[in-house]
Structure formats: C-alpha cells, structure tokens
Amino acid sequence: MIPLRLKIATQRGEPFIVRLNDDRHFLDATYGRMTAFDAQLEDVTANAALYATNHGPLHIYDTDPTETHGDVLFVVPDRKIAHRFIRANSRHNTFLVTERCDQLCVMCSQPPKENHTDMFPHFEAAALLTETGKTIGISGGEPLLYKDELFGLLERVLTARPDLRFHILTNGQHFCEEDAGALSALPRDSILWGIPLYSHKSATHDEIVGKQGAHGRLMQSLAILARTGSAIELRTVVMQPNAAQLPSLARFISSHVPFISVWAIMQLENIGYGRQNWDQLFFDNSVDFAPIASAMNLVRARGIEARLYNFPLCTVPFEYRELAPQTISDWKRAYPDICEPCSMKTECSGFFEWHPHNKSYEGVRPI
Ligand code: SF4
C-alpha cells in the first residue's frame, strides 16, 4: 500500500507545512520562485533524505526522494511523522478536515469521533502549494460542521488558485438560506458537492444514516444548492437494505432532483461499520445487477448522468462497464492474484486493500 505517512526527524517543535523539492529543480509552477514552504533536497543516504527547510534540517526516512518530489507534507516533529497532504504524482488527495459527524451511517468507513483539532490553516497552506490543475478532496466526518472555516478556505484558495478543483463530501444536513450568498459567490465549475441519498423513502434513508429527519433536511439542502447553481454528485451506496429500491430511487431523483450533475451508485467498503455490518449489508451485484441496471437506465433516459463507483469491472455487465471509472484511491486499491491475466486491470477499480475475498463477489474472473 502507498504510505500516507512518512517517518521523519527535525529539531523544530511546532508542526509545519513543507513542499519537497528534489536536487534537480525547484517546483516553480505555482509561484515561479521558491517559497518559504519549499524544502530542498541536500543529501541522500542509505535510509534517509536530508532537506533544508525554513525550519532547519528535515530528515525523511525510508523513501525514495524521486517519488516524493513535489509532495506537500504536514510535519509533526514530536510524533516524528509527516502526513502527505498532497502527493504530487497522485489524483487521489483528500483533506480529512474533521472526524466529527452528526450522522451514524450503518456502513460508515470512518466512524465519527468527538474530538476535533482545527487544521484548516494547514490545509489552506497545502492547497496553495498544490500543483496546477489538481482536484483536492475534502472529507470527514462532516466538513460542514465547520462551515465558516470551510467556506473561508474555498473562497481564499479559489481566488488565489482558480486552476484548482475541490470535491467535497458532505451529508447535506447543514446548508441553509444564509449560505446562499457564499455558495453563489463560489465558482460553480470548481466545486463538486458529493452528497449521499440512500432511498426515496425517508424511513429507509433515515435508518441507514442513523438520524431521524435526515431525508427531509437533505431535500432542503439540495434545493438550496440547486438555487445557487452549485454542482451536485448524488451518491448511493448499494446495500441489501436499499438495493431493491434503486429503481424507485431513480424515479424519485428524476422527478425531484433532476438538476444534479451526476448520480453515483457505489459499492460498499469493508472497513469501519461497513466491516462490522458486512454480512447484513454487502450486495453482490455480480449475482443480481438487475436493480442497478434498471435504475441507471431510468435516469439516463431522462438525461441524468449515472456512474458506478468502486465496482470491479468483471462484476458489471459489458454494456455498463464504460460507466464504471477507476474510483478506488491508488493508496488503498489492490488486485488479488486472479486479476493478473486480466486485460482490463489498468482500467479496473479492483478492490479496497482490506476487501474480504472469502465473503465477496461470486463473479470475479479475468476479462
Ligand atoms: S479480474 Fe480483477 S482486474 Fe479484471 S475486471 Fe475483475 S477485478 Fe478487475
């Protein structure tokens, strides 16, 4: 698995942000010059790379500097680690801005915690150092619990760096009329709001997210986002409790929220509560694709884009495979031995690293 944390040593006490530059050139695409955040590679030994930073020498252990060139790190000296906030050679960079959440979804991959540390200033600094044209994910927990901080970051970063894009995952419980001005002022093409909707029935949706009234509140938020011209990616994890209802959900989406940019039907991740509840939740689409096919046909016939996220391609009928992009992040994507001879491996999402192959899709076989 690609490491998201690096082992480091430095004398500086407070956490700080740096961008790594190898010994050949500075990364100058952003500012055209070296910034106070830039660290320059000075020496490489058998197990460490030494960088000169504004905060003194920084040793990074057990990495190849050519693979971390351009990375933006959050260095935590007393824990002797650095988080790779931005990996320059990846499309999958996400800021986890909080672990707090006001829902308790049955399949949550990141079960919420009570504590919160405000890292927004560090995330903002990292975003500003990001390579030209990248998309940055923002996730939680529920990011909108810190709406002022989030909107402030988006406004400042997108003003300074209009080339960047943000993909923000939110439970859609916190948009209100007072946000309309801030939302309207944000550039529509630069932000995609990823929002879960699990059923057309409020009782089913509320039960899945563990919050009474969540479905109704979500509809209010979607209306506000629509009025402000915000781009929405509606996300539905397919599970045993909602799979049969997908065609009804498709009809609901077509008639109530046809303004969305895309509807993503997603496969379940076996981690967090998703692992605890796997036997009751996992829906094997390789055995029964009919409700998914019917739902996708319905929305697409009405001009709504539909996609399949996190589906192994061989579990999807041929005619729907072009709608299943490689969505599992590179650092947590894995392919078992059976995938070796597969002609579609480079296009396939494969599996989450922690996928249980003994309780899995029946229909996995090389294409
Ligand atoms: S065999 Fe593996 S690589 Fe090929 S489509 Fe299936 S999951 Fe993907």
Tab-separated table of C-alpha atoms and ligand atoms in Angstrom:
chain	number	residue	atom	x	y	z
A	1	MET	CA	0.000	0.000	0.000
A	2	ILE	CA	1.259	3.524	-0.790
A	3	PRO	CA	2.285	5.178	2.545
A	4	LEU	CA	0.420	8.357	3.505
A	5	ARG	CA	2.710	8.968	6.489
A	6	LEU	CA	6.487	9.235	6.458
A	7	LYS	CA	8.971	8.748	9.281
A	8	ILE	CA	10.894	11.976	9.934
A	9	ALA	CA	13.274	13.766	12.321
A	10	THR	CA	13.602	17.524	12.769
A	11	GLN	CA	14.616	19.925	15.515
A	12	ARG	CA	11.691	22.293	15.134
A	13	GLY	CA	8.970	21.871	17.804
A	14	GLU	CA	5.770	23.157	16.174
A	15	PRO	CA	4.042	21.376	13.269
A	16	PHE	CA	4.639	22.947	9.852
A	17	ILE	CA	3.951	22.580	6.129
A	18	VAL	CA	6.695	21.948	3.560
A	19	ARG	CA	6.812	21.145	-0.123
A	20	LEU	CA	9.587	18.738	-1.117
A	21	ASN	CA	11.888	19.608	-3.998
A	22	ASP	CA	14.455	17.178	-5.337
A	23	ASP	CA	18.034	18.135	-6.094
A	24	ARG	CA	17.461	18.980	-9.739
A	25	HIS	CA	14.983	21.825	-9.650
A	26	PHE	CA	12.538	23.789	-7.557
A	27	LEU	CA	8.854	23.269	-8.146
A	28	ASP	CA	8.015	26.610	-9.593
A	29	ALA	CA	4.739	26.005	-11.379
A	30	THR	CA	2.741	27.675	-8.625
A	31	TYR	CA	4.713	30.780	-7.763
A	32	GLY	CA	7.567	30.872	-10.264
A	33	ARG	CA	10.001	31.014	-7.339
A	34	MET	CA	10.942	29.249	-4.153
A	35	THR	CA	8.588	29.983	-1.265
A	36	ALA	CA	9.035	29.896	2.494
A	37	PHE	CA	7.346	26.491	2.380
A	38	ASP	CA	9.837	24.889	-0.005
A	39	ALA	CA	12.308	22.292	1.234
A	40	GLN	CA	15.346	21.495	-0.910
A	41	LEU	CA	16.949	18.061	-1.057
A	42	GLU	CA	20.564	18.281	0.123
A	43	ASP	CA	21.739	14.730	0.697
A	44	VAL	CA	20.597	11.127	0.366
A	45	THR	CA	21.950	8.270	2.497
A	46	ALA	CA	21.054	4.575	2.637
A	47	ASN	CA	17.891	5.139	4.661
A	48	ALA	CA	17.233	8.897	4.745
A	49	ALA	CA	16.885	12.009	2.612
A	50	LEU	CA	18.014	15.309	4.133
A	51	TYR	CA	16.161	18.502	3.201
A	52	ALA	CA	16.956	22.128	4.031
A	53	THR	CA	13.806	23.936	5.187
A	54	ASN	CA	12.969	27.300	6.688
A	55	HIS	CA	12.585	25.418	9.959
A	56	GLY	CA	16.027	23.793	9.854
A	57	PRO	CA	17.122	20.363	8.591
A	58	LEU	CA	14.439	17.742	7.935
A	59	HIS	CA	15.307	14.022	7.646
A	60	ILE	CA	12.812	11.766	5.886
A	61	TYR	CA	13.413	8.031	6.306
A	62	ASP	CA	12.863	5.021	4.075
A	63	THR	CA	11.599	6.877	0.985
A	64	ASP	CA	12.885	7.476	-2.498
A	65	PRO	CA	13.079	11.301	-2.950
A	66	THR	CA	12.173	10.980	-6.617
A	67	GLU	CA	8.814	9.515	-5.543
A	68	THR	CA	8.028	12.333	-3.118
A	69	HIS	CA	9.210	15.230	-5.287
A	70	GLY	CA	6.507	17.916	-5.198
A	71	ASP	CA	4.668	16.368	-2.247
A	72	VAL	CA	3.258	18.782	0.328
A	73	LEU	CA	3.807	17.452	3.843
A	74	PHE	CA	2.379	18.314	7.231
A	75	VAL	CA	5.314	17.705	9.548
A	76	VAL	CA	4.592	16.804	13.188
A	77	PRO	CA	8.005	16.925	14.903
A	78	ASP	CA	7.134	15.494	18.315
A	79	ARG	CA	5.422	12.464	16.744
A	80	LYS	CA	8.306	12.069	14.272
A	81	ILE	CA	5.912	11.735	11.336
A	82	ALA	CA	4.869	13.744	8.295
A	83	HIS	CA	1.455	13.388	6.676
A	84	ARG	CA	1.486	13.507	2.883
A	85	PHE	CA	-1.337	16.057	2.492
A	86	ILE	CA	-0.678	16.282	-1.243
A	87	ARG	CA	1.062	13.551	-3.240
A	88	ALA	CA	2.225	15.193	-6.436
A	89	ASN	CA	2.045	12.045	-8.541
A	90	SER	CA	-1.481	11.087	-7.466
A	91	ARG	CA	-5.030	12.020	-8.476
A	92	HIS	CA	-6.287	10.986	-5.047
A	93	ASN	CA	-5.512	13.687	-2.485
A	94	THR	CA	-8.050	14.284	0.270
A	95	PHE	CA	-8.056	16.533	3.335
A	96	LEU	CA	-9.803	14.865	6.264
A	97	VAL	CA	-10.896	18.099	7.945
A	98	THR	CA	-12.753	16.611	10.912
A	99	GLU	CA	-13.718	13.256	12.388
A	100	ARG	CA	-16.878	14.655	13.987
A	101	CYS	CA	-20.242	13.888	12.358
A	102	ASP	CA	-23.919	14.251	13.242
A	103	GLN	CA	-24.971	11.069	11.431
A	104	LEU	CA	-24.115	7.458	12.228
A	105	CYS	CA	-24.355	5.564	8.950
A	106	VAL	CA	-24.558	1.781	9.110
A	107	MET	CA	-21.713	1.439	6.590
A	108	CYS	CA	-19.527	4.374	7.708
A	109	SER	CA	-15.915	3.717	6.742
A	110	GLN	CA	-14.637	6.353	9.180
A	111	PRO	CA	-16.741	6.084	12.354
A	112	PRO	CA	-17.078	9.523	13.928
A	113	LYS	CA	-15.108	10.728	16.945
A	114	GLU	CA	-15.917	13.517	19.380
A	115	ASN	CA	-12.588	15.334	19.275
A	116	HIS	CA	-11.717	17.947	16.682
A	117	THR	CA	-8.481	19.840	16.047
A	118	ASP	CA	-8.681	22.828	13.721
A	119	MET	CA	-6.290	22.098	10.856
A	120	PHE	CA	-7.881	24.422	8.306
A	121	PRO	CA	-4.926	26.873	8.166
A	122	HIS	CA	-2.556	23.975	7.390
A	123	PHE	CA	-4.913	22.574	4.750
A	124	GLU	CA	-5.158	26.013	3.152
A	125	ALA	CA	-1.384	26.397	3.012
A	126	ALA	CA	-1.103	22.918	1.472
A	127	ALA	CA	-3.782	23.646	-1.125
A	128	LEU	CA	-1.989	26.808	-2.225
A	129	LEU	CA	1.196	24.788	-2.811
A	130	THR	CA	-0.560	22.153	-4.907
A	131	GLU	CA	0.453	21.508	-8.481
A	132	THR	CA	-1.500	23.323	-11.185
A	133	GLY	CA	-4.850	21.857	-12.196
A	134	LYS	CA	-5.310	19.306	-9.406
A	135	THR	CA	-8.559	18.267	-7.742
A	136	ILE	CA	-8.443	18.140	-3.943
A	137	GLY	CA	-10.930	16.049	-1.967
A	138	ILE	CA	-12.391	17.337	1.292
A	139	SER	CA	-13.913	14.788	3.595
A	140	GLY	CA	-14.685	13.892	7.199
A	141	GLY	CA	-16.583	13.305	9.439
A	142	GLU	CA	-18.831	16.081	8.314
A	143	PRO	CA	-16.891	19.074	6.894
A	144	LEU	CA	-19.944	21.394	7.051
A	145	LEU	CA	-19.853	21.266	10.867
A	146	TYR	CA	-17.085	23.847	10.295
A	147	LYS	CA	-18.875	25.813	7.618
A	148	ASP	CA	-17.210	29.197	8.217
A	149	GLU	CA	-13.742	27.684	8.108
A	150	LEU	CA	-14.599	25.622	5.026
A	151	PHE	CA	-16.203	28.461	3.055
A	152	GLY	CA	-13.305	30.751	4.009
A	153	LEU	CA	-10.763	28.223	2.743
A	154	LEU	CA	-12.649	27.678	-0.526
A	155	GLU	CA	-13.028	31.377	-1.190
A	156	ARG	CA	-9.389	32.271	-0.494
A	157	VAL	CA	-7.839	29.271	-2.262
A	158	LEU	CA	-10.009	29.540	-5.368
A	159	THR	CA	-9.351	33.278	-5.606
A	160	ALA	CA	-5.594	32.711	-5.488
A	161	ARG	CA	-5.656	29.421	-7.432
A	162	PRO	CA	-8.563	29.344	-9.896
A	163	ASP	CA	-6.887	26.365	-11.587
A	164	LEU	CA	-7.709	24.049	-8.638
A	165	ARG	CA	-10.897	21.991	-8.126
A	166	PHE	CA	-12.498	20.668	-4.937
A	167	HIS	CA	-14.622	17.558	-4.454
A	168	ILE	CA	-16.355	17.868	-1.083
A	169	LEU	CA	-18.136	15.000	0.668
A	170	THR	CA	-20.913	16.182	2.955
A	171	ASN	CA	-24.003	14.592	4.497
A	172	GLY	CA	-26.093	17.536	3.236
A	173	GLN	CA	-27.551	18.327	6.646
A	174	HIS	CA	-26.192	21.842	7.126
A	175	PHE	CA	-26.835	24.077	4.114
A	176	CYS	CA	-29.248	26.870	4.972
A	177	GLU	CA	-30.679	30.021	3.359
A	178	GLU	CA	-27.943	32.166	4.939
A	179	ASP	CA	-25.355	30.234	2.918
A	180	ALA	CA	-26.868	31.239	-0.417
A	181	GLY	CA	-24.616	34.291	-0.837
A	182	ALA	CA	-21.418	32.386	-0.070
A	183	LEU	CA	-22.430	29.464	-2.295
A	184	SER	CA	-23.381	31.713	-5.201
A	185	ALA	CA	-20.041	33.510	-4.953
A	186	LEU	CA	-18.041	30.274	-5.280
A	187	PRO	CA	-17.166	29.275	-8.856
A	188	ARG	CA	-19.610	26.532	-9.907
A	189	ASP	CA	-17.117	24.669	-12.086
A	190	SER	CA	-14.539	24.466	-9.298
A	191	ILE	CA	-16.537	22.595	-6.641
A	192	LEU	CA	-18.480	19.328	-6.765
A	193	TRP	CA	-20.555	18.573	-3.664
A	194	GLY	CA	-20.748	14.779	-3.085
A	195	ILE	CA	-23.924	14.070	-1.106
A	196	PRO	CA	-25.415	10.702	-0.089
A	197	LEU	CA	-29.041	9.740	-0.707
A	198	TYR	CA	-29.865	6.105	0.052
A	199	SER	CA	-33.568	5.782	-0.657
A	200	HIS	CA	-36.643	7.565	-1.964
A	201	LYS	CA	-38.286	6.511	1.324
A	202	SER	CA	-37.397	8.815	4.181
A	203	ALA	CA	-37.707	5.977	6.724
A	204	THR	CA	-35.146	3.817	4.893
A	205	HIS	CA	-32.733	6.701	4.348
A	206	ASP	CA	-33.042	7.864	7.963
A	207	GLU	CA	-32.443	4.358	9.260
A	208	ILE	CA	-29.325	3.920	7.117
A	209	VAL	CA	-27.821	7.241	8.259
A	210	GLY	CA	-28.950	6.810	11.869
A	211	LYS	CA	-30.716	10.162	12.071
A	212	GLN	CA	-34.430	10.905	12.277
A	213	GLY	CA	-35.497	13.583	9.796
A	214	ALA	CA	-32.253	13.388	7.783
A	215	HIS	CA	-34.034	12.748	4.457
A	216	GLY	CA	-36.219	15.847	4.789
A	217	ARG	CA	-33.278	18.029	5.816
A	218	LEU	CA	-31.262	16.688	2.893
A	219	MET	CA	-34.009	17.725	0.457
A	220	GLN	CA	-33.866	21.289	1.840
A	221	SER	CA	-30.091	21.372	1.338
A	222	LEU	CA	-30.359	20.064	-2.219
A	223	ALA	CA	-32.880	22.792	-3.045
A	224	ILE	CA	-30.504	25.472	-1.729
A	225	LEU	CA	-27.603	24.044	-3.695
A	226	ALA	CA	-29.756	23.966	-6.834
A	227	ARG	CA	-30.862	27.577	-6.398
A	228	THR	CA	-27.271	28.738	-6.003
A	229	GLY	CA	-26.141	26.875	-9.121
A	230	SER	CA	-23.881	24.520	-7.152
A	231	ALA	CA	-22.785	21.250	-8.794
A	232	ILE	CA	-24.028	18.091	-7.043
A	233	GLU	CA	-22.863	14.479	-7.208
A	234	LEU	CA	-25.564	12.372	-5.569
A	235	ARG	CA	-24.063	9.209	-4.043
A	236	THR	CA	-25.885	5.970	-3.192
A	237	VAL	CA	-24.075	3.014	-1.649
A	238	VAL	CA	-25.903	-0.099	-2.831
A	239	MET	CA	-26.638	-2.459	0.058
A	240	GLN	CA	-29.085	-5.223	0.917
A	241	PRO	CA	-31.498	-2.785	2.638
A	242	ASN	CA	-31.802	-0.473	-0.386
A	243	ALA	CA	-30.821	-2.480	-3.496
A	244	ALA	CA	-34.351	-3.498	-4.486
A	245	GLN	CA	-35.498	0.122	-4.101
A	246	LEU	CA	-32.951	1.541	-6.569
A	247	PRO	CA	-35.435	1.829	-9.474
A	248	SER	CA	-37.840	3.737	-7.218
A	249	LEU	CA	-34.963	5.950	-6.075
A	250	ALA	CA	-34.120	6.568	-9.742
A	251	ARG	CA	-37.696	7.729	-10.401
A	252	PHE	CA	-37.506	9.950	-7.298
A	253	ILE	CA	-34.237	11.509	-8.483
A	254	SER	CA	-35.622	12.101	-11.986
A	255	SER	CA	-38.664	13.899	-10.683
A	256	HIS	CA	-37.414	15.653	-7.508
A	257	VAL	CA	-33.713	16.411	-8.070
A	258	PRO	CA	-33.123	16.294	-11.857
A	259	PHE	CA	-30.682	19.219	-11.536
A	260	ILE	CA	-27.829	17.038	-10.172
A	261	SER	CA	-24.643	16.750	-12.228
A	262	VAL	CA	-24.238	13.009	-11.704
A	263	TRP	CA	-25.704	10.098	-9.751
A	264	ALA	CA	-23.067	7.665	-8.453
A	265	ILE	CA	-24.125	4.193	-7.352
A	266	MET	CA	-21.321	2.894	-5.152
A	267	GLN	CA	-20.092	-0.421	-3.798
A	268	LEU	CA	-19.520	-0.976	-0.088
A	269	GLU	CA	-16.121	-0.639	1.618
A	270	ASN	CA	-15.220	-3.307	4.188
A	271	ILE	CA	-13.876	-1.067	6.928
A	272	GLY	CA	-15.296	0.689	9.985
A	273	TYR	CA	-19.014	-0.046	10.409
A	274	GLY	CA	-19.039	-1.450	6.860
A	275	ARG	CA	-16.900	-4.316	8.173
A	276	GLN	CA	-18.951	-4.820	11.335
A	277	ASN	CA	-22.193	-4.996	9.340
A	278	TRP	CA	-20.832	-6.625	6.170
A	279	ASP	CA	-22.974	-9.762	6.269
A	280	GLN	CA	-26.193	-7.733	6.572
A	281	LEU	CA	-25.162	-5.060	4.040
A	282	PHE	CA	-22.984	-6.371	1.202
A	283	PHE	CA	-24.952	-6.718	-2.029
A	284	ASP	CA	-23.318	-8.896	-4.668
A	285	ASN	CA	-24.029	-7.139	-7.966
A	286	SER	CA	-22.302	-9.945	-9.886
A	287	VAL	CA	-25.238	-12.181	-8.923
A	288	ASP	CA	-28.008	-9.609	-9.373
A	289	PHE	CA	-27.341	-6.490	-11.441
A	290	ALA	CA	-30.990	-6.003	-12.405
A	291	PRO	CA	-31.992	-3.248	-9.907
A	292	ILE	CA	-28.824	-1.290	-10.688
A	293	ALA	CA	-29.312	-1.643	-14.458
A	294	SER	CA	-32.936	-0.633	-14.227
A	295	ALA	CA	-32.130	2.421	-12.066
A	296	MET	CA	-29.323	3.558	-14.359
A	297	ASN	CA	-31.426	3.087	-17.499
A	298	LEU	CA	-34.198	5.139	-15.990
A	299	VAL	CA	-32.160	8.209	-15.027
A	300	ARG	CA	-30.062	8.108	-18.187
A	301	ALA	CA	-33.210	8.032	-20.316
A	302	ARG	CA	-34.122	11.315	-18.627
A	303	GLY	CA	-30.769	12.911	-19.354
A	304	ILE	CA	-29.121	12.412	-15.959
A	305	GLU	CA	-25.564	11.136	-15.916
A	306	ALA	CA	-25.069	7.927	-13.896
A	307	ARG	CA	-21.835	6.244	-12.785
A	308	LEU	CA	-20.728	3.143	-10.897
A	309	TYR	CA	-18.018	3.763	-8.279
A	310	ASN	CA	-15.819	1.076	-6.693
A	311	PHE	CA	-17.191	-1.781	-8.827
A	312	PRO	CA	-14.759	-4.463	-10.094
A	313	LEU	CA	-15.313	-4.336	-13.865
A	314	CYS	CA	-15.842	-8.091	-14.274
A	315	THR	CA	-18.839	-7.909	-11.904
A	316	VAL	CA	-20.532	-5.373	-14.202
A	317	PRO	CA	-22.291	-6.371	-17.458
A	318	PHE	CA	-20.339	-5.333	-20.565
A	319	GLU	CA	-22.705	-2.528	-21.589
A	320	TYR	CA	-22.307	-0.729	-18.241
A	321	ARG	CA	-18.523	-1.028	-17.851
A	322	GLU	CA	-17.806	2.305	-19.531
A	323	LEU	CA	-19.825	3.897	-16.713
A	324	ALA	CA	-17.515	2.436	-14.027
A	325	PRO	CA	-14.382	4.583	-13.745
A	326	GLN	CA	-11.371	3.651	-11.603
A	327	THR	CA	-12.540	5.315	-8.399
A	328	ILE	CA	-10.798	3.491	-5.547
A	329	SER	CA	-7.916	5.728	-4.436
A	330	ASP	CA	-4.486	4.472	-5.536
A	331	TRP	CA	-3.198	4.144	-1.969
A	332	LYS	CA	-5.972	1.741	-0.940
A	333	ARG	CA	-6.526	-0.120	-4.226
A	334	ALA	CA	-5.463	-3.777	-4.593
A	335	TYR	CA	-5.764	-6.628	-7.093
A	336	PRO	CA	-5.743	-10.277	-5.989
A	337	ASP	CA	-3.770	-12.894	-7.948
A	338	ILE	CA	-6.814	-13.793	-10.043
A	339	CYS	CA	-6.565	-10.335	-11.682
A	340	GLU	CA	-3.058	-10.945	-13.047
A	341	PRO	CA	-4.050	-12.129	-16.553
A	342	CYS	CA	-6.958	-9.661	-16.848
A	343	SER	CA	-6.900	-7.381	-19.904
A	344	MET	CA	-8.901	-4.701	-18.035
A	345	LYS	CA	-6.658	-4.407	-14.965
A	346	THR	CA	-5.325	-0.947	-15.794
A	347	GLU	CA	-8.866	0.433	-16.155
A	348	CYS	CA	-10.466	-1.506	-13.286
A	349	SER	CA	-11.036	-0.134	-9.777
A	350	GLY	CA	-10.077	-3.534	-8.382
A	351	PHE	CA	-10.741	-3.878	-4.668
A	352	PHE	CA	-10.149	-1.977	-1.483
A	353	GLU	CA	-6.930	-3.248	0.104
A	354	TRP	CA	-8.980	-4.635	3.010
A	355	HIS	CA	-11.671	-6.332	0.891
A	356	PRO	CA	-12.606	-9.800	2.293
A	357	HIS	CA	-12.146	-12.143	-0.670
A	358	ASN	CA	-13.725	-15.013	1.282
A	359	LYS	CA	-17.019	-13.032	1.575
A	360	SER	CA	-17.002	-11.361	-1.798
A	361	TYR	CA	-18.447	-11.188	-5.310
A	362	GLU	CA	-19.150	-14.595	-6.846
A	363	GLY	CA	-18.447	-13.380	-10.355
A	364	VAL	CA	-14.825	-12.191	-10.239
A	365	ARG	CA	-12.896	-13.554	-13.194
A	366	PRO	CA	-10.353	-12.088	-15.644
A	367	ILE	CA	-11.713	-10.415	-18.758
B	1	SF4	S1	-10.399	-9.753	-12.826
B	1	SF4	FE1	-9.653	-8.185	-11.446
B	1	SF4	S2	-8.779	-6.588	-12.771
B	1	SF4	FE2	-10.098	-7.892	-14.031
B	1	SF4	S3	-12.060	-6.873	-14.047
B	1	SF4	FE3	-12.129	-8.409	-12.398
B	1	SF4	S4	-11.496	-7.300	-10.577
B	1	SF4	FE4	-10.920	-6.055	-12.329
